[in-house]
Coordinates of N, CA and C in Angstrom, one line a residue:
K782 N -30.5 5.4 7.8 CA -30.6 4.0 7.3 C -29.7 3.8 6.3
A783 N -29.1 2.6 6.2 CA -28.0 2.2 5.3 C -28.3 0.7 4.9
Y784 N -28.0 0.4 3.6 CA -28.2 -0.8 3.1 C -27.1 -1.9 3.6
T785 N -26.0 -1.6 3.8 CA -24.9 -2.4 4.3 C -24.2 -2.0 5.4
D786 N -23.4 -2.9 6.0 CA -22.5 -2.4 7.1 C -21.6 -1.3 6.6
T787 N -21.1 -1.4 5.6 CA -20.2 -0.5 5.1 C -20.9 0.8 4.9
G788 N -22.1 0.9 4.4 CA -22.8 2.1 4.4 C -23.1 2.7 5.6
L789 N -23.3 2.0 6.6 CA -23.6 2.4 8.0 C -22.4 3.1 8.5
Y790 N -21.2 2.3 8.4 CA -19.9 2.7 8.8 C -19.5 4.1 8.2
R791 N -19.9 4.3 6.9 CA -19.5 5.5 6.2 C -20.5 6.6 6.6
G792 N -21.6 6.2 6.8 CA -22.7 7.3 7.5 C -22.3 7.7 8.8
L793 N -21.7 6.8 9.6 CA -21.2 7.4 10.9 C -20.1 8.4 10.6
Q794 N -19.3 8.2 9.5 CA -18.2 9.1 9.3 C -18.7 10.5 8.9
T795 N -19.9 10.4 8.2 CA -20.5 11.6 7.7 C -20.9 12.4 8.9
L796 N -21.6 11.7 9.9 CA -22.2 12.3 11.1 C -21.0 12.9 12.0
R797 N -19.8 12.1 11.9 CA -18.9 12.7 12.7 C -18.3 14.0 12.1
Q798 N -18.2 14.1 10.8 CA -17.7 15.2 10.1 C -18.7 16.5 10.2
L799 N -20.0 16.1 10.3 CA -21.1 17.2 10.6 C -20.8 17.6 12.0
Y800 N -20.8 16.8 12.9 CA -20.6 17.2 14.3 C -19.4 18.2 14.5
E801 N -18.3 17.8 13.9 CA -17.0 18.5 14.0 C -17.1 19.9 13.3
R802 N -18.1 20.1 12.4 CA -18.3 21.4 11.9 C -19.2 22.2 12.5
G803 N -19.6 21.8 13.7 CA -20.5 22.7 14.4 C -21.8 22.1 15.1
G804 N -21.7 20.8 15.2 CA -22.9 20.1 15.8 C -24.0 19.7 14.8
W805 N -25.2 19.3 15.4 CA -26.2 18.8 14.6 C -27.4 19.7 14.8
T806 N -28.1 19.7 13.7 CA -29.5 20.2 13.7 C -30.3 19.1 13.0
A807 N -31.6 19.2 13.3 CA -32.4 18.3 12.5 C -32.3 18.4 11.0
R808 N -32.1 17.3 10.3 CA -32.0 17.3 8.9 C -31.9 16.0 8.4
V809 N -32.2 15.9 7.1 CA -32.2 14.5 6.3 C -30.8 14.6 5.5
I810 N -30.2 13.6 5.5 CA -28.9 13.6 4.8 C -28.9 12.5 3.8
L811 N -28.8 12.8 2.5 CA -28.6 11.9 1.5 C -27.2 11.8 1.2
D812 N -26.5 10.9 1.3 CA -25.1 10.9 1.2 C -24.6 9.6 0.4
W813 N -23.9 9.6 -0.5 CA -23.4 8.4 -1.2 C -22.2 8.8 -2.1
P814 N -21.2 8.0 -2.5 CA -20.0 8.4 -3.0 C -20.4 8.9 -4.6
A815 N -19.6 9.9 -4.8 CA -19.7 10.4 -6.3 C -19.0 9.2 -7.3
F816 N -18.0 8.6 -6.7 CA -17.2 7.5 -7.5 C -17.1 6.3 -6.6
P817 N -17.3 5.3 -7.2 CA -17.2 3.9 -6.4 C -15.7 3.6 -5.9
W818 N -14.8 4.2 -6.6 CA -13.4 3.9 -6.3 C -12.7 5.2 -5.9
R819 N -12.5 5.3 -4.6 CA -11.8 6.6 -4.1 C -10.7 6.1 -3.6
G820 N -9.4 6.2 -4.2 CA -8.1 5.6 -3.9 C -7.0 6.7 -3.4
F821 N -6.1 6.0 -2.8 CA -4.9 6.7 -2.4 C -3.8 5.6 -2.5
M822 N -2.7 6.2 -3.1 CA -1.4 5.3 -3.2 C -0.4 5.7 -2.3
M823 N 0.2 4.8 -1.6 CA 1.4 5.1 -0.8 C 2.6 4.2 -1.3
D824 N 3.7 4.9 -1.8 CA 4.8 4.3 -2.3 C 5.9 4.0 -1.3
V825 N 5.8 2.8 -0.6 CA 6.8 2.4 0.4 C 8.0 1.7 -0.4
G826 N 7.9 1.6 -1.6 CA 9.0 0.9 -2.3 C 10.2 1.8 -2.4
R827 N 10.1 3.0 -2.4 CA 11.1 4.0 -2.4 C 11.5 4.4 -0.9
T828 N 10.5 4.5 -0.2 CA 10.9 4.9 1.2 C 10.0 4.3 2.1
Y829 N 10.6 3.5 3.0 CA 9.9 2.6 4.0 C 9.2 3.5 4.9
I830 N 8.0 3.2 5.3 CA 7.2 4.0 6.2 C 6.7 2.8 7.3
P831 N 7.0 3.1 8.7 CA 6.6 2.2 9.7 C 5.2 1.8 9.7
L832 N 5.0 0.7 10.1 CA 3.5 0.1 10.1 C 2.5 1.0 10.9
E833 N 3.0 1.5 12.1 CA 2.1 2.3 12.8 C 1.7 3.7 12.2
E834 N 2.6 4.2 11.3 CA 2.3 5.3 10.5 C 1.3 5.0 9.4
L835 N 1.5 4.0 8.7 CA 0.6 3.5 7.8 C -0.7 3.3 8.3
K836 N -1.0 2.7 9.6 CA -2.2 2.6 10.3 C -2.9 4.0 10.3
Q837 N -2.1 5.0 10.9 CA -2.6 6.4 11.0 C -3.1 6.9 9.6
E838 N -2.4 6.7 8.6 CA -2.9 7.1 7.1 C -4.2 6.3 7.0
I839 N -4.5 5.0 7.2 CA -5.5 4.4 7.0 C -6.7 5.0 7.7
D840 N -6.4 5.4 9.1 CA -7.6 5.9 9.9 C -8.1 7.3 9.2
L841 N -7.1 8.0 8.6 CA -7.6 9.2 7.8 C -8.3 8.9 6.5
L842 N -7.9 7.9 5.9 CA -8.6 7.5 4.7 C -10.0 7.1 4.9
A843 N -10.1 6.3 6.0 CA -11.5 5.9 6.5 C -12.4 7.0 7.0
R844 N -11.9 8.0 7.5 CA -12.6 9.1 8.1 C -13.1 9.9 7.0
F845 N -12.4 10.0 5.9 CA -12.9 10.9 4.8 C -13.4 9.9 3.6
K846 N -13.7 8.7 4.0 CA -14.4 7.8 3.1 C -13.7 7.4 1.8
V847 N -12.3 7.5 1.8 CA -11.5 6.9 0.8 C -11.6 5.5 1.0
N848 N -11.9 4.7 0.0 CA -12.1 3.3 0.1 C -11.1 2.3 -0.4
V849 N -10.0 2.9 -1.0 CA -8.9 2.0 -1.6 C -7.7 2.5 -1.2
F850 N -6.8 1.7 -0.7 CA -5.4 1.9 -0.2 C -4.6 1.1 -1.2
H851 N -3.9 1.8 -2.1 CA -2.9 1.1 -3.1 C -1.6 1.0 -2.4
W852 N -1.1 0.0 -2.1 CA 0.2 -0.3 -1.4 C 1.3 -0.7 -2.2
H853 N 2.1 0.3 -2.7 CA 3.1 0.2 -3.7 C 4.5 -0.4 -3.0
L854 N 4.7 -1.7 -3.1 CA 5.7 -2.4 -2.2 C 6.9 -2.7 -2.9
T855 N 7.0 -2.6 -4.3 CA 8.3 -2.8 -5.0 C 8.7 -1.8 -5.8
E856 N 10.1 -1.6 -6.0 CA 10.6 -0.6 -6.9 C 11.9 -1.1 -7.3
N857 N 12.6 -0.1 -8.0 CA 13.9 -0.4 -8.5 C 14.9 -0.4 -7.3
E858 N 14.5 0.5 -6.3 CA 15.2 0.7 -5.2 C 15.1 -0.2 -4.1
A859 N 14.0 -1.0 -4.0 CA 13.8 -2.0 -2.8 C 12.6 -2.9 -3.1
W860 N 12.6 -3.8 -2.2 CA 11.6 -4.8 -2.2 C 11.1 -4.9 -0.8
R861 N 9.9 -4.5 -0.4 CA 9.4 -4.1 0.9 C 8.6 -5.2 1.5
L862 N 8.3 -6.4 0.8 CA 7.5 -7.4 1.5 C 8.4 -8.6 1.7
E863 N 8.2 -9.2 2.9 CA 9.0 -10.5 3.2 C 8.7 -11.4 2.4
S864 N 9.7 -12.2 1.9 CA 9.7 -13.4 1.1 C 10.4 -14.4 1.6
K865 N 9.7 -15.5 2.1 CA 10.5 -16.7 2.8 C 11.0 -17.5 1.5
L866 N 10.4 -17.5 0.5 CA 10.8 -18.3 -0.6 C 12.0 -17.8 -1.3
Y867 N 12.1 -16.4 -1.4 CA 13.2 -15.7 -1.9 C 13.9 -14.7 -1.0
P868 N 14.4 -15.2 0.0 CA 15.0 -14.4 1.2 C 16.0 -13.2 0.7
K869 N 16.6 -13.4 -0.4 CA 17.6 -12.3 -0.9 C 16.7 -11.0 -1.2
L870 N 15.5 -11.2 -1.5 CA 14.9 -10.0 -1.8 C 14.8 -9.0 -0.6
N871 N 14.9 -9.6 0.6 CA 14.7 -8.8 1.9 C 16.0 -8.4 2.3
D872 N 17.1 -8.8 1.8 CA 18.3 -8.2 2.3 C 19.1 -7.5 1.0
R873 N 19.4 -8.2 0.0 CA 20.0 -7.6 -1.2 C 19.2 -6.6 -2.0
A874 N 17.9 -6.8 -2.0 CA 17.2 -6.0 -2.8 C 16.8 -4.8 -2.2
S875 N 17.0 -4.6 -0.8 CA 16.7 -3.5 0.0 C 17.9 -2.8 0.4
M876 N 18.9 -2.8 -0.3 CA 20.3 -2.2 0.1 C 20.3 -0.6 0.1
T877 N 19.5 0.0 -0.6 CA 19.5 1.4 -0.7 C 18.3 1.9 0.1
R878 N 18.3 3.2 0.5 CA 17.1 3.9 1.1 C 16.5 3.0 2.2
M879 N 17.1 3.1 3.5 CA 16.6 2.4 4.5 C 16.7 1.0 4.3
A880 N 18.0 0.6 4.2 CA 18.4 -0.8 3.9 C 17.8 -1.8 4.7
G881 N 17.4 -3.0 4.3 CA 17.0 -4.0 5.0 C 15.5 -3.8 5.8
R882 N 14.8 -2.7 5.5 CA 13.7 -2.5 6.0 C 12.4 -3.1 5.1
Y883 N 11.6 -3.9 5.6 CA 10.4 -4.6 4.9 C 9.5 -4.9 5.9
Y884 N 8.3 -5.2 5.3 CA 7.1 -5.6 6.1 C 7.2 -7.1 6.3
T885 N 7.0 -7.6 7.4 CA 6.9 -9.0 7.5 C 5.5 -9.5 6.8
Q886 N 5.5 -10.9 6.7 CA 4.0 -11.3 6.2 C 3.2 -11.2 7.2
E887 N 3.4 -11.2 8.4 CA 2.5 -10.9 9.6 C 2.0 -9.5 9.7
E888 N 2.9 -8.7 9.4 CA 2.6 -7.1 9.4 C 1.7 -6.9 8.2
A889 N 2.0 -7.7 7.0 CA 1.1 -7.4 5.9 C -0.3 -7.9 6.2
R890 N -0.5 -9.1 6.9 CA -1.8 -9.7 7.2 C -2.4 -8.6 8.2
E891 N -1.7 -8.2 9.1 CA -2.1 -7.3 10.0 C -2.9 -5.9 9.4
L892 N -2.1 -5.5 8.5 CA -2.5 -4.3 7.8 C -3.6 -4.5 7.1
V893 N -3.7 -5.7 6.3 CA -5.0 -6.1 5.5 C -6.2 -6.0 6.5
Q894 N -6.1 -6.7 7.7 CA -7.2 -6.7 8.6 C -7.5 -5.4 9.0
Y895 N -6.5 -4.6 9.3 CA -6.7 -3.2 9.9 C -7.6 -2.4 8.8
C896 N -7.2 -2.6 7.6 CA -8.0 -1.9 6.4 C -9.4 -2.5 6.4
K897 N -9.5 -3.7 6.4 CA -10.8 -4.4 6.3 C -11.9 -3.9 7.4
A898 N -11.2 -3.7 8.7 CA -12.2 -3.2 9.7 C -12.6 -1.7 9.6
R899 N -11.9 -1.1 8.6 CA -12.1 0.3 8.4 C -12.9 0.5 6.9
R900 N -13.3 -0.7 6.5 CA -13.9 -0.6 5.1 C -13.0 -0.1 3.9
V901 N -11.8 -0.2 4.1 CA -10.8 0.1 3.0 C -10.1 -1.0 2.4
L902 N -10.3 -1.1 1.1 CA -9.7 -2.2 0.4 C -8.2 -2.1 0.1
L903 N -7.3 -3.0 0.7 CA -6.0 -2.8 0.5 C -5.6 -3.6 -0.9
I904 N -5.0 -2.9 -1.8 CA -4.5 -3.5 -3.1 C -2.9 -3.4 -3.1
P905 N -2.3 -4.5 -2.9 CA -0.8 -4.5 -3.0 C -0.4 -4.3 -4.4
E906 N 0.8 -3.7 -4.6 CA 1.4 -3.6 -5.9 C 2.8 -4.2 -5.9
I907 N 3.0 -5.2 -6.7 CA 4.4 -5.6 -6.9 C 4.5 -5.5 -8.5
D908 N 5.3 -4.5 -8.9 CA 5.6 -4.1 -10.3 C 6.2 -5.3 -11.0
M909 N 5.8 -5.7 -12.3 CA 6.3 -6.6 -13.0 C 5.9 -6.3 -14.6
P910 N 6.8 -6.5 -15.5 CA 8.1 -7.0 -15.4 C 9.3 -6.0 -15.0
G911 N 8.9 -4.6 -15.2 CA 9.8 -3.6 -15.0 C 9.8 -3.2 -13.5
H912 N 10.6 -2.0 -13.2 CA 10.8 -1.7 -11.8 C 11.2 -2.8 -10.9
M913 N 12.2 -3.5 -11.5 CA 12.7 -4.8 -10.7 C 14.2 -5.0 -10.6
L914 N 14.8 -3.7 -10.5 CA 16.4 -3.7 -10.3 C 16.7 -4.3 -8.9
G915 N 15.9 -4.1 -8.0 CA 16.1 -4.6 -6.6 C 16.0 -6.1 -6.6
A916 N 15.1 -6.6 -7.3 CA 14.7 -8.0 -7.4 C 16.0 -8.6 -8.3
L917 N 16.2 -8.0 -9.3 CA 17.3 -8.5 -10.2 C 18.6 -8.6 -9.5
A918 N 18.9 -7.5 -8.8 CA 20.2 -7.6 -8.1 C 20.3 -8.7 -7.2
A919 N 19.2 -9.2 -6.5 CA 19.3 -10.4 -5.7 C 19.1 -11.5 -6.5
Y920 N 18.5 -11.7 -7.5 CA 18.4 -12.8 -8.3 C 18.7 -12.5 -9.9
P921 N 19.9 -12.4 -10.3 CA 20.1 -11.9 -11.6 C 19.7 -13.0 -12.7
E922 N 19.6 -14.2 -12.3 CA 19.1 -15.2 -13.2 C 17.8 -15.1 -13.7
L923 N 16.9 -14.2 -13.1 CA 15.6 -13.9 -13.5 C 15.5 -12.8 -14.7
G924 N 16.6 -12.2 -14.9 CA 16.6 -11.0 -15.9 C 16.9 -11.6 -17.3
C925 N 16.7 -10.7 -18.2 CA 17.0 -11.1 -19.7 C 18.4 -11.3 -20.1
T926 N 19.3 -10.6 -19.4 CA 20.8 -10.7 -19.6 C 21.6 -11.4 -18.7
G927 N 21.2 -11.6 -17.6 CA 22.0 -12.3 -16.5 C 22.6 -11.3 -15.7
G928 N 22.8 -10.1 -15.9 CA 23.3 -9.0 -15.1 C 24.7 -8.8 -15.6
P929 N 25.6 -8.2 -14.9 CA 25.2 -7.7 -13.4 C 24.2 -6.6 -13.2
Y930 N 23.4 -6.6 -12.2 CA 22.5 -5.7 -11.9 C 22.9 -5.0 -10.6
Q931 N 22.4 -3.7 -10.5 CA 22.6 -3.1 -9.2 C 21.4 -2.4 -8.8
V932 N 21.0 -2.4 -7.5 CA 19.8 -1.7 -7.0 C 20.0 -0.2 -7.5
A933 N 18.9 0.3 -7.7 CA 18.8 1.8 -8.3 C 19.1 2.7 -7.1
E934 N 19.8 3.7 -7.2 CA 20.1 4.6 -6.2 C 19.5 5.9 -6.4
K935 N 18.8 6.1 -7.5 CA 17.9 7.2 -7.8 C 16.8 6.8 -8.8
W936 N 15.9 7.6 -8.9 CA 14.7 7.3 -9.7 C 15.0 7.5 -11.1
G937 N 14.3 6.7 -11.9 CA 14.3 6.8 -13.4 C 13.8 5.5 -14.1
V938 N 13.9 5.6 -15.2 CA 13.7 4.4 -16.0 C 14.8 3.7 -16.6
F939 N 14.7 2.2 -16.3 CA 15.8 1.5 -16.5 C 15.4 0.3 -17.5
P940 N 16.3 -0.1 -18.4 CA 15.9 -1.1 -19.5 C 15.9 -2.7 -18.9
D941 N 16.5 -2.7 -17.8 CA 16.4 -4.2 -17.3 C 15.3 -4.5 -16.4
I942 N 14.6 -5.7 -17.1 CA 13.4 -6.1 -16.5 C 13.4 -7.6 -16.4
L943 N 12.3 -8.1 -15.7 CA 12.2 -9.8 -15.5 C 12.0 -10.3 -16.9
C944 N 12.6 -11.4 -17.2 CA 12.5 -12.0 -18.6 C 11.4 -12.8 -18.7
A945 N 10.4 -12.4 -19.4 CA 9.0 -13.0 -19.4 C 9.3 -14.4 -20.1
G946 N 10.3 -14.5 -20.9 CA 10.5 -15.8 -21.6 C 11.4 -16.7 -20.8
N947 N 11.8 -16.3 -19.7 CA 12.7 -17.3 -18.8 C 11.8 -18.2 -17.9
P948 N 11.9 -19.5 -18.2 CA 11.1 -20.4 -17.3 C 11.3 -20.4 -15.8
K949 N 12.4 -19.8 -15.4 CA 12.4 -19.7 -13.9 C 11.6 -18.5 -13.4

């Protein structure tokens, strides 16, 4: 018995796990999460991962009842989400590490629905005001100094950030 569709879905995952460990025997199973938020973070800002591989990861998360997928989409090295309003984010801001690779808006919607069907909450992350060298290289007028800015080529902490006092 389950109180929600999500509880039933996760209960089926428990039955699947028990079966794979040697089959069933008659038993009563009391199963609930020790923590309400069981998450996994994937950093595609630094390294692009194809959509089909992300779906495989989501399947594994659902199987083991991990209920939150934290999708880290931006970084100093790249901007991985399509922007029709700011198209330079998808070319200039993605010039390092798999240049020009980003997820279209349609792919993002598809992944949200894929997660939803598997009872996994997708939380996108777009870092602000820091971790923005990729965006600042594309739109230097959004920074505090006006640049010039370069897309980061290695990991690190950088002083250049979006200017919170800039009305743009």
